[in-house]
Amino acid sequence: MSRVTLLPAHQWISGRAFPQHARQTGVSEKRRFTLRKSIVTVALPLPHEDELLFSVIARYLVSVRLLNSPSGFEALMQAIFKRETAPKADLLYNLSQVAAQTGIAWRMSATQIAERHTLLPYFASYLPRERRQAVLNAAVGTGNPTSYALLGHSTAAVKRVPKLRFCPKCITEDRQRVGEGYWRRTHQLPGVFACIKHNVPLRVSNVSVDCDRRKVIWTTVEHAFEERDSHMLDITETWLKDDSLMKVMKSSVSLLYEPPSEYGKTSSENYLARAKQAGFSNKGRRLNQEALNASITESFNTEYLERVGLSKTGWPIRMLTCNAKRQLFQPLEHVLLEHFFDKLESSNSSFNHRSKPPHDEHLVVCPNRLAAHPRNHRMDKVSIKYNSDGSFVGTGRCACGISIRFSRFKRNTHEPEIDRFFDCGESLRNTVLKMRDDGASIERISNRLDVPKTKIENIIYDDTACAKRLRSHAGVSSRYIQSLRQEWKDILSSVDGKRVSLAKQRSPQIYEILKARDARWLQKLRKQRALVRITDQWRTRDKRSVLSLTAAKEQILAAVPPVRASRSEIARKAAVSWAQLNGGRMPLAAATLKQLEEPVEEFRIRRIHFTSDNMIRKGVRLSRSRVLRSATLLERHVTPAIEHVISEILQQFLDESMKADDQVQEDPNTSLQRPRGAEIGQTP
């Protein structure tokens, strides 16, 4: 068994731990590390309270000055982690090797190192028991599968901390207590933007955490603090004074030391029960998702939710309805949701309290602000039915004509929030219809009257209301309607592209009046304009296709080897749909294509010319059979016109051959040569 040697940092790096002949024979520095890495125990400094393992190794690297020695750095990482590559900054694997290297001095196991000097307790706090044990095994072992995948970091909605952070006041206190500052775990948690001990914003260094392992900057917090290369987190003073946010940050930090009492509990059922108990349920005990999302957004700072990546309103619903064993959620999501429900149960402004009806049903206030009665008029008839969980459903009717159903009240009032209109009353209906006739949009009416858009649409498109509007418009003069029609046509013709949307922006009142009083003519005009627009578009496309087809045929005729300019080939080359040509919408293009089509006989003659010219250039003796064979023509394809063309080609070839022979006899030194195979006396 080899002897294990415990060396201080300066001896381990200087080379005095290696054989004398290894230094004298010129063995490289990396090789010298390799010679004894199996029997050397690295003397890492003792970790401080709440110190990251990254900080311990960084302090060691700075003390032995290995940051500028790549070979020495790699050998050190190999000795500590038994890996060829440097780990990431969070160091969530091969902790058993770290425990083996530091067991004599630290007296901690790999599990204790993971729980005391990494962020693993925080990220694993809400995991099921089996997965939490798997994450711990991956961190202690070789990291296959990796702890990052088991923690669900790749699919998490919460933004991770990109760079290490520190508190200047904590560094000052650490210097007085232990003589130096160090990276603390409590400053690196998602959603924790301030030091909970000193209530000051954290500072961000340039040391990246969630990056490629080759880009990790191994440095101490002392260097980041002294170099002044950090910046303060951009948080407002209201965050530090917000009790809810500070409580969320403190709860997140407490997960490092006091995790939930029950690991791995499937909390979706628990959250769903608490939500329904708080009153977030509709009729039929279904979850009121809209009210829950609105209340959570109202409970926390919107800017804070955006900074942590939870600005979208879907994450609370997923936590209440998804299976926790299939989909993982980050601890910050659990902390926010638990704090929200705890706040509802303890605060007087909770949803449950503001949803609770008054003790006397006669205190319910009519929500109709347009009625003739005073603003705080109490509804004449109210009936409230309670459920076993404390929720309720109420109905109310007032002398102004309004009849509603409700299940909650507005904050600190006895005015119900309307779930459904049974009857909106004459005053509200007439006001909505009048505003609509005057050209107001549905959204504007909703904002003006503080009534949901769906309720405004129900009033406008209700059959009874439409009938009353038609009767009320019976006395409108047709001359006024005709003037509005002509004015609307003029506006349409003046805007770019005759677009209705642009015309509505220019004169929304005219459009709304016509839509309310002359909707049939407006719809007929829209169809006519659409038909004209479509016809114009097809006419323009027809003219453009004629040019494309003509250019396509020229390209086909210039192709080598020759290709027949058929209708399908021309249409394909011009990128014109065959269905559009045969559909009758482009008659000019269809007629042009029919004229441009190349007859089969002309194509065969063109191919004969091409093959014969090619044979002459190659010096091949021409004959009728060779020409037909080269042009891939059969005897049955030969027409009188094709026969005439072949005869002319052969005769021309024979004449040129004889002329070449005569020139040779008159001047033997001439450079002109007759074609090969065209001897005198041979008939082609």
XYZ file of C-alpha atoms in Angstrom:
684
model
C 0.000 0.000 0.000
C 1.402 3.390 -1.005
C 2.125 5.952 1.617
C -0.149 9.014 1.693
C 1.639 12.316 2.244
C -0.099 15.448 3.555
C 1.715 18.519 2.264
C 1.228 22.210 2.801
C 0.498 24.336 -0.199
C 3.987 25.825 -0.767
C 5.725 22.430 -0.696
C 3.145 20.741 -2.905
C 3.522 23.346 -5.619
C 7.253 24.013 -5.379
C 8.132 20.473 -6.381
C 9.878 19.389 -3.158
C 7.381 16.563 -2.868
C 8.770 14.901 -5.992
C 11.894 12.775 -6.428
C 15.108 14.668 -6.904
C 15.872 12.959 -10.216
C 12.522 14.068 -11.616
C 13.528 17.724 -11.264
C 17.054 17.146 -12.485
C 16.084 15.180 -15.609
C 13.944 18.009 -16.912
C 10.558 16.369 -16.426
C 7.812 18.851 -17.237
C 5.783 20.459 -14.504
C 2.598 18.650 -15.534
C 4.446 15.330 -15.632
C 5.830 15.919 -12.143
C 2.281 16.490 -10.902
C 1.197 13.281 -12.586
C 3.992 11.244 -10.973
C 2.716 11.725 -7.456
C -0.920 12.785 -7.855
C -2.136 9.368 -6.722
C -0.416 9.606 -3.337
C -0.602 13.363 -2.622
C -3.307 14.884 -0.441
C -3.879 18.573 -1.214
C -3.884 20.716 1.922
C -6.899 22.899 1.187
C -7.563 25.592 3.804
C -10.299 25.066 6.347
C -13.680 26.369 5.131
C -15.386 29.189 6.976
C -19.008 29.355 8.044
C -21.427 29.457 5.065
C -18.497 29.481 2.598
C -18.860 28.077 -0.902
C -16.567 25.221 -1.843
C -15.643 27.335 -4.852
C -14.368 30.013 -2.466
C -12.182 27.523 -0.567
C -10.463 26.314 -3.746
C -10.147 29.872 -5.066
C -8.382 30.959 -1.858
C -6.005 28.009 -2.221
C -5.251 28.798 -5.881
C -4.486 32.418 -5.070
C -2.233 31.489 -2.144
C -0.092 29.093 -4.237
C -0.215 31.332 -7.334
C -1.503 28.674 -9.688
C -3.899 30.895 -11.622
C -1.262 31.707 -14.267
C -0.037 28.118 -14.637
C -2.432 26.127 -16.842
C -0.570 22.848 -16.415
C -0.373 23.198 -12.659
C -4.040 24.197 -12.476
C -5.105 21.121 -14.471
C -2.993 18.850 -12.313
C -4.484 20.347 -9.160
C -8.031 19.805 -10.425
C -7.083 16.254 -11.332
C -5.759 15.693 -7.824
C -8.865 17.153 -6.140
C -11.699 15.911 -8.364
C -10.035 13.031 -10.261
C -11.214 14.566 -13.521
C -9.321 15.806 -16.562
C -11.513 18.890 -16.994
C -12.144 21.665 -14.524
C -15.608 21.608 -12.915
C -18.210 24.345 -12.986
C -18.321 26.970 -10.300
C -21.094 25.315 -8.271
C -19.040 22.066 -7.869
C -21.929 19.612 -7.674
C -20.082 16.372 -8.464
C -17.137 14.198 -7.313
C -17.454 15.505 -3.775
C -16.329 12.097 -2.503
C -12.891 12.841 -3.944
C -12.876 16.212 -2.190
C -13.779 14.491 1.079
C -10.952 11.999 0.557
C -8.476 14.836 0.018
C -9.655 16.891 3.003
C -10.874 14.223 5.419
C -7.934 14.518 7.836
C -8.184 18.297 8.228
C -11.865 19.023 7.647
C -13.313 15.897 9.275
C -16.364 16.059 7.013
C -17.920 13.454 4.746
C -18.932 14.130 1.152
C -22.564 14.513 2.217
C -21.622 17.031 4.901
C -19.571 19.029 2.383
C -22.556 19.107 0.030
C -24.921 20.247 2.790
C -22.625 22.851 4.369
C -20.646 24.334 1.473
C -22.770 24.016 -1.694
C -26.215 25.207 -2.780
C -27.536 21.657 -2.957
C -29.714 21.926 0.214
C -31.560 24.873 -1.310
C -32.247 23.358 -4.739
C -33.193 19.954 -3.288
C -35.406 21.296 -0.501
C -38.740 20.579 -2.224
C -37.760 17.471 -4.186
C -39.299 14.058 -3.536
C -37.243 11.751 -1.353
C -36.119 9.482 -4.185
C -35.025 12.304 -6.458
C -33.306 14.147 -3.616
C -31.279 11.047 -2.833
C -30.441 10.673 -6.531
C -29.221 14.284 -6.666
C -27.071 13.721 -3.592
C -25.599 10.539 -5.085
C -24.802 12.395 -8.322
C -23.068 15.191 -6.415
C -21.080 12.799 -4.260
C -20.278 10.413 -7.121
C -19.056 10.910 -10.665
C -21.974 13.054 -11.781
C -23.638 10.555 -14.156
C -26.458 11.392 -14.401
C -25.612 14.978 -13.602
C -27.152 16.730 -10.657
C -28.096 19.633 -12.957
C -30.473 17.419 -14.933
C -31.954 15.860 -11.794
C -32.608 19.316 -10.318
C -34.504 20.375 -13.452
C -32.382 23.466 -14.149
C -32.784 23.171 -17.917
C -36.597 23.491 -17.759
C -36.841 25.890 -14.818
C -38.731 29.154 -15.209
C -36.773 30.852 -12.425
C -33.662 32.662 -13.632
C -30.436 31.373 -12.106
C -27.813 33.681 -10.616
C -25.409 34.392 -13.505
C -22.497 35.819 -11.455
C -21.284 35.569 -7.876
C -22.473 38.286 -5.505
C -21.265 39.641 -2.185
C -22.121 42.104 0.574
C -19.437 44.720 1.395
C -20.508 44.870 5.043
C -20.215 41.097 5.376
C -16.670 41.258 3.966
C -15.723 43.896 6.542
C -17.092 41.764 9.380
C -15.407 38.610 8.030
C -12.052 40.389 7.930
C -12.406 41.296 11.583
C -13.591 37.796 12.514
C -11.422 35.404 10.412
C -8.959 37.744 8.731
C -10.348 37.603 5.173
C -13.568 37.750 3.183
C -15.074 34.852 1.253
C -17.944 33.952 -1.060
C -21.084 33.192 0.959
C -23.809 30.759 -0.052
C -26.610 33.007 1.177
C -25.721 35.647 -1.424
C -25.974 33.298 -4.439
C -29.624 32.194 -4.199
C -32.228 33.023 -6.883
C -34.548 35.806 -5.801
C -32.216 37.032 -3.034
C -31.095 40.494 -4.135
C -30.198 41.935 -0.723
C -28.212 40.870 2.303
C -30.811 39.805 4.852
C -28.388 40.527 7.696
C -27.539 44.133 6.810
C -30.573 44.935 4.623
C -28.439 46.380 1.795
C -28.365 45.495 -1.927
C -25.766 42.920 -2.977
C -22.923 43.700 -5.355
C -22.364 41.656 -8.522
C -18.845 40.534 -9.474
C -17.520 39.447 -12.862
C -17.163 35.803 -11.772
C -19.603 33.810 -13.896
C -21.353 30.844 -12.307
C -23.611 29.416 -14.974
C -21.135 29.265 -17.863
C -18.798 26.874 -19.623
C -16.265 25.325 -17.244
C -13.402 26.617 -19.389
C -14.567 30.207 -18.814
C -14.849 30.035 -15.015
C -12.785 32.733 -13.284
C -11.299 31.246 -10.119
C -10.771 34.239 -7.851
C -11.552 35.292 -4.316
C -14.074 37.804 -3.100
C -11.166 39.886 -1.781
C -9.902 40.344 -5.334
C -13.378 41.270 -6.618
C -13.845 43.694 -3.717
C -10.427 45.367 -4.029
C -10.405 45.634 -7.819
C -13.659 47.614 -7.807
C -14.891 45.668 -10.839
C -18.297 44.964 -9.320
C -21.558 46.876 -9.456
C -24.530 47.266 -7.165
C -27.702 45.353 -7.948
C -30.270 47.669 -9.491
C -33.089 47.388 -6.970
C -35.276 50.169 -5.673
C -35.490 51.292 -2.072
C -39.074 50.016 -1.941
C -37.806 46.448 -2.226
C -35.853 46.795 1.009
C -38.928 48.255 2.735
C -41.311 45.646 1.345
C -42.001 43.176 4.142
C -43.302 40.542 1.729
C -40.170 40.549 -0.438
C -37.810 40.535 2.527
C -39.741 37.652 4.045
C -39.433 35.734 0.762
C -35.666 36.340 0.735
C -35.319 35.219 4.353
C -37.369 32.098 3.668
C -35.119 31.276 0.703
C -31.994 31.635 2.841
C -33.482 29.491 5.599
C -33.779 26.571 3.158
C -29.984 26.205 3.343
C -30.212 25.388 7.061
C -33.834 24.487 7.826
C -35.404 22.696 4.846
C -39.102 21.736 4.912
C -39.937 19.132 7.508
C -41.293 16.666 4.921
C -39.091 16.012 1.924
C -40.732 15.082 -1.338
C -44.323 15.726 -0.400
C -46.577 16.159 -3.417
C -47.708 19.664 -2.619
C -49.959 20.292 -5.631
C -52.946 18.760 -3.832
C -52.117 20.763 -0.722
C -51.825 24.010 -2.698
C -55.073 23.309 -4.548
C -56.920 22.676 -1.292
C -55.558 25.883 0.222
C -56.565 27.847 -2.880
C -60.128 26.569 -2.748
C -60.276 27.146 0.973
C -59.215 30.746 0.379
C -62.164 31.234 -1.973
C -60.504 30.779 -5.383
C -63.197 28.447 -6.675
C -66.103 28.990 -9.015
C -69.456 27.312 -8.990
C -68.921 23.580 -9.209
C -65.735 23.765 -7.085
C -63.546 24.546 -10.086
C -60.412 26.631 -9.600
C -60.838 30.312 -10.444
C -57.551 30.684 -12.308
C -58.056 34.294 -13.343
C -58.696 35.472 -9.795
C -55.745 33.478 -8.436
C -53.297 34.890 -10.979
C -54.530 38.423 -10.380
C -54.195 38.084 -6.607
C -50.642 36.684 -6.792
C -49.565 39.468 -9.140
C -51.135 41.987 -6.788
C -49.468 40.489 -3.706
C -45.880 40.728 -4.990
C -43.861 43.419 -6.699
C -44.295 43.138 -10.472
C -40.702 44.189 -11.136
C -39.454 41.550 -8.698
C -41.421 38.789 -10.437
C -40.001 39.921 -13.774
C -36.425 39.919 -12.445
C -36.704 36.336 -11.212
C -38.413 35.103 -14.396
C -41.930 34.618 -12.973
C -43.688 37.529 -14.653
C -45.884 35.161 -16.667
C -49.090 34.275 -14.872
C -49.182 30.570 -15.698
C -46.736 29.162 -13.136
C -49.086 29.178 -10.082
C -51.741 27.246 -12.003
C -49.180 24.655 -13.121
C -48.067 24.165 -9.530
C -51.653 23.563 -8.424
C -52.630 21.221 -11.248
C -49.437 19.380 -12.315
C -48.026 16.198 -10.842
C -44.959 17.075 -8.778
C -43.291 13.782 -9.713
C -43.445 14.609 -13.404
C -42.716 18.334 -13.400
C -40.221 19.970 -11.072
C -40.528 23.485 -9.723
C -37.820 25.649 -8.230
C -37.754 26.425 -4.492
C -38.472 30.106 -5.131
C -41.809 29.186 -6.719
C -42.752 27.156 -3.631
C -41.631 29.951 -1.308
C -43.698 32.564 -3.147
C -46.804 30.379 -3.229
C -46.546 29.381 0.433
C -45.984 32.981 1.463
C -49.017 34.026 -0.597
C -51.337 31.530 1.112
C -49.902 32.295 4.552
C -50.524 35.970 3.919
C -54.125 35.257 2.908
C -54.783 33.271 6.052
C -53.258 35.827 8.423
C -53.915 39.218 6.798
C -57.160 41.125 7.024
C -56.834 42.129 3.358
C -56.777 38.527 2.168
C -58.961 37.246 -0.594
C -60.980 35.209 1.847
C -61.788 38.264 3.973
C -62.680 40.564 1.143
C -64.805 37.803 -0.373
C -66.710 37.286 2.860
C -70.206 38.742 2.598
C -71.519 41.209 5.184
C -73.427 39.816 8.121
C -76.596 41.543 6.922
C -77.576 40.739 3.344
C -79.378 44.072 3.142
C -75.989 45.859 3.194
C -75.067 44.744 -0.343
C -74.623 47.854 -2.517
C -75.973 48.075 -6.072
C -73.053 48.178 -8.584
C -75.066 50.158 -11.181
C -73.445 53.606 -11.239
C -75.796 54.957 -13.920
C -79.044 54.389 -12.076
C -81.222 57.203 -10.802
C -80.739 56.126 -7.174
C -77.713 57.298 -5.115
C -74.293 55.731 -5.471
C -74.389 53.604 -2.283
C -77.964 52.442 -2.758
C -78.550 48.982 -1.268
C -79.969 46.265 -3.470
C -83.649 45.522 -2.841
C -83.432 41.732 -2.913
C -80.317 39.677 -2.086
C -79.939 35.937 -1.574
C -76.621 34.293 -0.550
C -75.961 30.537 -0.361
C -72.923 29.288 1.551
C -70.782 26.242 0.724
C -69.136 23.908 3.188
C -65.672 25.417 2.552
C -66.825 28.949 3.360
C -67.288 30.170 -0.209
C -70.628 31.539 -1.339
C -72.747 32.370 -4.374
C -75.160 35.285 -4.236
C -77.864 36.769 -6.423
C -79.243 40.270 -6.242
C -81.908 42.434 -7.838
C -82.403 46.187 -7.617
C -85.260 48.554 -8.466
C -83.116 50.097 -11.220
C -83.606 46.864 -13.180
C -80.218 45.245 -12.650
C -80.131 41.543 -11.757
C -76.768 39.855 -11.146
C -74.935 36.848 -9.711
C -71.748 37.310 -7.662
C -69.291 35.265 -5.601
C -67.012 37.932 -4.086
C -66.887 41.605 -3.144
C -64.547 44.420 -4.030
C -61.830 45.267 -1.556
C -63.044 46.989 1.625
C -66.540 47.571 0.196
C -69.962 45.941 0.139
C -70.126 46.251 -3.654
C -70.187 42.828 -5.370
C -68.015 41.901 -8.347
C -70.416 40.824 -11.096
C -70.024 37.250 -12.362
C -73.073 37.271 -14.626
C -75.792 39.677 -15.761
C -79.319 38.335 -15.691
C -80.661 41.787 -16.538
C -78.578 44.937 -16.862
C -81.400 47.421 -16.317
C -82.760 50.109 -18.600
C -80.390 52.847 -17.460
C -77.207 50.833 -18.046
C -78.514 49.346 -21.298
C -79.538 52.711 -22.722
C -76.201 54.250 -21.771
C -74.245 51.446 -23.428
C -76.346 51.576 -26.602
C -76.142 55.362 -26.781
C -72.363 55.326 -26.438
C -72.205 52.618 -29.075
C -74.394 54.599 -31.480
C -72.180 57.640 -30.952
C -69.190 55.675 -32.216
C -67.561 54.500 -28.983
C -65.744 51.172 -29.117
C -66.545 48.288 -26.789
C -63.237 48.709 -24.969
C -63.889 52.402 -24.389
C -67.381 51.709 -23.047
C -65.992 49.029 -20.736
C -63.342 51.358 -19.314
C -65.775 54.247 -18.973
C -68.483 52.303 -17.161
C -66.167 49.874 -15.308
C -68.059 46.899 -16.728
C -66.298 43.856 -18.266
C -66.072 43.775 -22.055
C -67.987 40.503 -22.242
C -70.915 42.103 -20.438
C -70.872 45.074 -22.835
C -70.915 42.677 -25.795
C -73.856 40.806 -24.288
C -75.794 44.053 -23.980
C -74.991 45.203 -27.527
C -75.672 41.908 -29.288
C -78.636 40.845 -27.200
C -81.711 40.141 -29.344
C -84.036 42.262 -27.214
C -81.607 45.169 -27.240
C -81.177 44.934 -31.019
C -84.928 45.003 -31.521
C -85.259 48.097 -29.340
C -82.429 49.796 -31.233
C -84.116 49.108 -34.566
C -87.337 50.629 -33.283
C -85.509 53.642 -31.905
C -83.769 54.195 -35.267
C -86.949 53.967 -37.287
C -87.354 57.739 -37.282
C -83.852 58.503 -38.588
C -83.967 60.205 -41.979
C -82.605 58.306 -44.957
C -80.874 61.488 -46.157
C -78.633 61.430 -43.099
C -77.772 57.772 -43.704
C -76.997 58.497 -47.376
C -74.657 61.319 -46.403
C -72.813 59.016 -44.025
C -72.507 56.384 -46.760
C -70.978 58.831 -49.208
C -68.637 60.221 -46.584
C -67.459 56.707 -45.676
C -66.798 55.911 -49.352
C -64.746 59.083 -49.701
C -62.691 58.168 -46.653
C -62.063 54.674 -48.014
C -60.890 56.004 -51.367
C -58.522 58.495 -49.727
C -56.624 56.108 -47.444
C -53.660 54.057 -48.581
C -54.763 50.800 -50.174
C -58.407 51.536 -49.380
C -58.036 49.617 -46.129
C -60.938 49.622 -43.687
C -58.618 49.617 -40.668
C -56.985 52.874 -41.767
C -60.360 54.418 -42.521
C -61.603 53.437 -39.051
C -58.600 55.142 -37.493
C -59.310 58.316 -39.451
C -63.015 58.446 -38.632
C -64.090 55.845 -36.074
C -67.353 57.624 -35.263
C -68.780 57.331 -38.792
C -67.914 53.653 -38.932
C -69.523 52.905 -35.577
C -72.701 54.808 -36.497
C -73.010 52.947 -39.805
C -72.303 49.663 -38.072
C -75.082 50.355 -35.596
C -77.690 51.846 -37.973
C -76.816 50.537 -41.442
C -74.898 47.327 -40.855
C -76.409 45.532 -43.868
C -75.164 48.173 -46.329
C -71.755 48.183 -44.651
C -71.495 44.423 -45.038
C -72.610 44.614 -48.678
C -70.005 47.303 -49.359
C -67.348 45.155 -47.763
C -68.213 42.219 -50.024
C -68.215 44.417 -53.126
C -64.845 45.897 -52.286
C -63.460 42.456 -51.552
C -64.688 41.198 -54.936
C -63.173 44.188 -56.739
C -59.932 43.809 -54.852
C -59.715 40.110 -55.670
C -60.496 40.758 -59.335
C -57.808 43.432 -59.530
C -55.327 41.138 -57.884
C -56.015 38.321 -60.358
C -55.795 40.717 -63.300
C -52.407 41.954 -62.124
C -51.233 38.419 -61.517
C -52.412 37.418 -65.007
C -50.300 40.118 -66.664
C -47.290 39.272 -64.553
C -47.626 35.584 -65.409
C -47.547 36.316 -69.166
C -44.109 37.896 -68.809
C -42.898 35.047 -66.638
C -44.074 32.401 -69.125
C -42.364 34.150 -72.055
C -39.079 34.414 -70.186
C -39.366 30.794 -69.091
C -39.660 29.552 -72.683
C -36.544 31.479 -73.696
C -34.627 29.815 -70.882
C -35.885 26.375 -71.912
C -34.894 26.869 -75.568
C -31.393 27.894 -74.479
C -30.938 24.837 -72.288
C -28.276 22.224 -73.113
C -29.104 19.419 -73.805
C -32.358 20.493 -75.430
C -35.592 20.171 -73.478
C -39.043 20.372 -74.984
C -40.892 23.584 -74.100
C -44.139 21.908 -73.160
C -46.887 23.686 -71.274
C -46.131 21.910 -68.024
C -42.387 22.616 -68.310
C -42.955 26.302 -69.093
C -45.391 26.670 -66.172
C -42.974 24.917 -63.817
C -40.068 27.082 -64.945
C -42.150 30.252 -64.506
C -43.412 29.132 -61.065
C -47.035 29.506 -62.163
C -49.586 27.167 -60.628
C -51.121 24.784 -63.129
C -54.391 24.831 -61.185
C -54.593 28.625 -61.445
C -54.017 28.468 -65.216
C -56.812 25.950 -65.682
C -59.149 27.607 -63.166
C -60.164 30.410 -65.513
C -58.852 33.215 -63.298
C -55.884 33.980 -65.593
C -57.256 33.710 -69.169
C -54.491 35.790 -70.736
C -51.765 33.631 -69.228
C -53.560 30.430 -70.273
C -53.875 31.616 -73.897
C -50.232 32.714 -73.948
C -49.093 29.368 -72.607
C -51.022 27.560 -75.316
C -49.268 29.662 -77.982
C -45.831 29.221 -76.417
C -46.011 25.436 -76.318
C -43.442 23.827 -78.649
C -44.808 21.124 -80.998
C -43.272 17.680 -80.698
C -42.054 17.675 -84.315
C -40.236 21.000 -83.883
C -38.577 19.714 -80.729
C -37.367 16.565 -82.531
C -35.948 18.638 -85.384
C -34.182 20.874 -82.850
C -32.740 17.818 -81.172
C -31.515 16.436 -84.541
C -29.674 19.688 -85.248
C -28.097 19.611 -81.787
C -26.895 15.995 -82.047
C -25.563 16.378 -85.615
C -23.585 19.488 -84.684
C -22.202 17.678 -81.682
C -21.144 14.709 -83.866
C -19.420 16.975 -86.403
C -17.456 18.731 -83.618
C -16.276 15.341 -82.389
C -15.267 14.245 -85.949
C -17.812 11.441 -86.226
C -18.939 10.432 -89.731
C -22.598 11.266 -90.220
C -25.157 8.811 -91.424
C -28.907 8.614 -91.239
C -28.952 5.802 -88.694
C -26.377 7.493 -86.477
C -28.280 10.765 -86.466
C -31.540 9.060 -85.503
C -29.859 6.974 -82.840
C -28.095 9.987 -81.298
C -31.363 11.942 -81.277
C -33.154 8.952 -79.629
C -35.693 8.769 -82.447
C -37.338 5.652 -83.801
C -38.251 5.019 -87.394
C -41.916 5.592 -86.645
C -41.087 9.081 -85.359
C -39.689 10.123 -88.756
C -42.099 12.435 -90.540
C -41.585 13.990 -93.996
C -40.356 17.191 -92.375
C -37.854 15.287 -90.213
C -36.718 13.248 -93.258
C -36.154 16.446 -95.207
C -34.074 17.959 -92.385
C -31.895 14.836 -92.090
C -31.298 14.819 -95.870
C -30.241 18.471 -95.824
C -27.833 17.852 -92.943
C -26.231 14.858 -94.671
C -25.964 16.680 -98.003
C -24.368 19.687 -96.354
C -21.912 17.426 -94.558
C -20.997 15.682 -97.843
C -20.491 18.978 -99.659
C -18.178 20.287 -96.968
C -16.187 17.049 -97.021
C -15.703 17.155 -100.795
C -14.716 20.800 -100.640
C -12.113 19.960 -98.037
C -10.674 17.197 -100.271
C -10.380 19.568 -103.226
C -8.449 22.058 -101.121
C -6.059 19.316 -100.048
C -5.362 18.267 -103.661
C -4.699 21.854 -104.780
C -2.492 22.731 -101.811
C -1.091 19.691 -99.979
C 0.496 21.956 -97.324
C -2.800 23.490 -96.304
C -3.757 23.153 -92.684
C -7.380 22.472 -93.534
C -8.338 18.872 -92.780
C -11.457 17.095 -93.840
C -13.633 15.479 -91.225
C -12.668 12.017 -90.131
C -14.534 9.253 -91.951
C -15.508 11.489 -94.901
C -13.254 9.835 -97.514
C -13.964 10.376 -101.205
C -16.155 7.734 -102.628
C -17.854 6.858 -99.336
C -21.527 7.537 -99.127
C -22.848 8.490 -95.777
